[in-house]
Amino acid sequence: MKEISIDTPKGKIRAAKFLDPNYPSIDVFIDNELAAVIEFHSGKDDIVIHTFMKYKEEPVSSRIFDDPESYDYDE
């Protein structure tokens, strides 16, 4: 897993790549809390952006990247 990070006055922002064969992704963390996942969904041939709130395990929003009309994404 390869990572990059930057320190900010509000906390450390870190991004890591995950190479799951069905859902390769870049995951973004703020102070080690998951903030966003940008993944390729191989089953639906879409790139999906999931956003998270602090201390929540499930995404609060999921959108298809190239579909401005998309709303919450159904798995």
PDB file of C-alpha atoms in Angstrom:
ATOM      1  CA  MET A   1       0.000   0.000   0.000  1.00  0.00           C
ATOM      2  CA  LYS A   2       1.428   3.368  -1.023  1.00  0.00           C
ATOM      3  CA  GLU A   3       0.495   6.508   0.928  1.00  0.00           C
ATOM      4  CA  ILE A   4       0.884  10.261   0.771  1.00  0.00           C
ATOM      5  CA  SER A   5       0.085  12.687   3.587  1.00  0.00           C
ATOM      6  CA  ILE A   6       0.137  16.352   4.502  1.00  0.00           C
ATOM      7  CA  ASP A   7      -0.135  18.053   7.874  1.00  0.00           C
ATOM      8  CA  THR A   8      -2.615  20.912   8.199  1.00  0.00           C
ATOM      9  CA  PRO A   9      -3.712  23.081  11.125  1.00  0.00           C
ATOM     10  CA  LYS A  10      -6.925  20.969  11.288  1.00  0.00           C
ATOM     11  CA  GLY A  11      -5.188  17.582  11.166  1.00  0.00           C
ATOM     12  CA  LYS A  12      -3.268  15.185   8.974  1.00  0.00           C
ATOM     13  CA  ILE A  13      -4.761  14.327   5.579  1.00  0.00           C
ATOM     14  CA  ARG A  14      -3.595  10.975   4.259  1.00  0.00           C
ATOM     15  CA  ALA A  15      -4.415   9.068   1.080  1.00  0.00           C
ATOM     16  CA  ALA A  16      -3.743   5.396   0.462  1.00  0.00           C
ATOM     17  CA  LYS A  17      -4.371   3.141  -2.513  1.00  0.00           C
ATOM     18  CA  PHE A  18      -6.001  -0.256  -2.134  1.00  0.00           C
ATOM     19  CA  LEU A  19      -5.777  -2.776  -4.955  1.00  0.00           C
ATOM     20  CA  ASP A  20      -8.844  -4.949  -4.408  1.00  0.00           C
ATOM     21  CA  PRO A  21      -9.436  -6.618  -7.809  1.00  0.00           C
ATOM     22  CA  ASN A  22     -13.158  -5.744  -7.829  1.00  0.00           C
ATOM     23  CA  TYR A  23     -13.008  -2.378  -6.056  1.00  0.00           C
ATOM     24  CA  PRO A  24      -9.590  -0.721  -6.486  1.00  0.00           C
ATOM     25  CA  SER A  25      -9.662   2.571  -4.608  1.00  0.00           C
ATOM     26  CA  ILE A  26      -7.980   5.617  -3.182  1.00  0.00           C
ATOM     27  CA  ASP A  27      -9.042   6.080   0.452  1.00  0.00           C
ATOM     28  CA  VAL A  28      -8.657   9.460   2.156  1.00  0.00           C
ATOM     29  CA  PHE A  29      -8.280   9.766   5.930  1.00  0.00           C
ATOM     30  CA  ILE A  30      -8.278  12.795   8.224  1.00  0.00           C
ATOM     31  CA  ASP A  31      -6.440  12.073  11.467  1.00  0.00           C
ATOM     32  CA  ASN A  32      -6.868   8.331  10.754  1.00  0.00           C
ATOM     33  CA  GLU A  33     -10.660   8.642  10.339  1.00  0.00           C
ATOM     34  CA  LEU A  34     -11.989   7.555   6.933  1.00  0.00           C
ATOM     35  CA  ALA A  35     -13.264  10.648   5.078  1.00  0.00           C
ATOM     36  CA  ALA A  36     -13.698   9.505   1.457  1.00  0.00           C
ATOM     37  CA  VAL A  37     -13.307   6.510  -0.811  1.00  0.00           C
ATOM     38  CA  ILE A  38     -13.016   6.862  -4.571  1.00  0.00           C
ATOM     39  CA  GLU A  39     -13.406   3.418  -6.072  1.00  0.00           C
ATOM     40  CA  PHE A  40     -13.939   1.622  -9.344  1.00  0.00           C
ATOM     41  CA  HIS A  41     -17.016  -0.610  -9.019  1.00  0.00           C
ATOM     42  CA  SER A  42     -16.219  -3.409 -11.473  1.00  0.00           C
ATOM     43  CA  GLY A  43     -19.693  -4.952 -11.296  1.00  0.00           C
ATOM     44  CA  LYS A  44     -21.324  -1.756 -12.540  1.00  0.00           C
ATOM     45  CA  ASP A  45     -18.381  -0.269 -14.498  1.00  0.00           C
ATOM     46  CA  ASP A  46     -18.607   3.000 -12.538  1.00  0.00           C
ATOM     47  CA  ILE A  47     -16.306   5.177 -10.499  1.00  0.00           C
ATOM     48  CA  VAL A  48     -18.062   5.952  -7.232  1.00  0.00           C
ATOM     49  CA  ILE A  49     -17.212   8.579  -4.611  1.00  0.00           C
ATOM     50  CA  HIS A  50     -18.242   7.716  -1.041  1.00  0.00           C
ATOM     51  CA  THR A  51     -18.004  10.357   1.697  1.00  0.00           C
ATOM     52  CA  PHE A  52     -17.988   9.658   5.423  1.00  0.00           C
ATOM     53  CA  MET A  53     -18.520  11.639   8.629  1.00  0.00           C
ATOM     54  CA  LYS A  54     -16.279  11.318  11.652  1.00  0.00           C
ATOM     55  CA  TYR A  55     -17.039   8.206  13.746  1.00  0.00           C
ATOM     56  CA  LYS A  56     -19.527   6.834  11.162  1.00  0.00           C
ATOM     57  CA  GLU A  57     -18.786   3.459   9.569  1.00  0.00           C
ATOM     58  CA  GLU A  58     -21.200   3.791   6.646  1.00  0.00           C
ATOM     59  CA  PRO A  59     -20.976   6.468   3.935  1.00  0.00           C
ATOM     60  CA  VAL A  60     -23.241   9.483   4.299  1.00  0.00           C
ATOM     61  CA  SER A  61     -23.157  10.042   0.543  1.00  0.00           C
ATOM     62  CA  SER A  62     -22.255   7.992  -2.526  1.00  0.00           C
ATOM     63  CA  ARG A  63     -22.219   9.408  -6.042  1.00  0.00           C
ATOM     64  CA  ILE A  64     -21.286   8.176  -9.506  1.00  0.00           C
ATOM     65  CA  PHE A  65     -18.393  10.354 -10.708  1.00  0.00           C
ATOM     66  CA  ASP A  66     -19.475  10.972 -14.299  1.00  0.00           C
ATOM     67  CA  ASP A  67     -23.212  11.302 -13.661  1.00  0.00           C
ATOM     68  CA  PRO A  68     -24.184  14.761 -12.362  1.00  0.00           C
ATOM     69  CA  GLU A  69     -27.759  13.540 -11.883  1.00  0.00           C
ATOM     70  CA  SER A  70     -26.745  10.668  -9.595  1.00  0.00           C
ATOM     71  CA  TYR A  71     -27.965  10.518  -6.052  1.00  0.00           C
ATOM     72  CA  ASP A  72     -27.238   7.907  -3.432  1.00  0.00           C
ATOM     73  CA  TYR A  73     -25.645   4.974  -5.199  1.00  0.00           C
ATOM     74  CA  ASP A  74     -27.229   1.559  -4.749  1.00  0.00           C
ATOM     75  CA  GLU A  75     -24.687  -1.229  -4.350  1.00  0.00           C
TER      76      GLU A  75
END
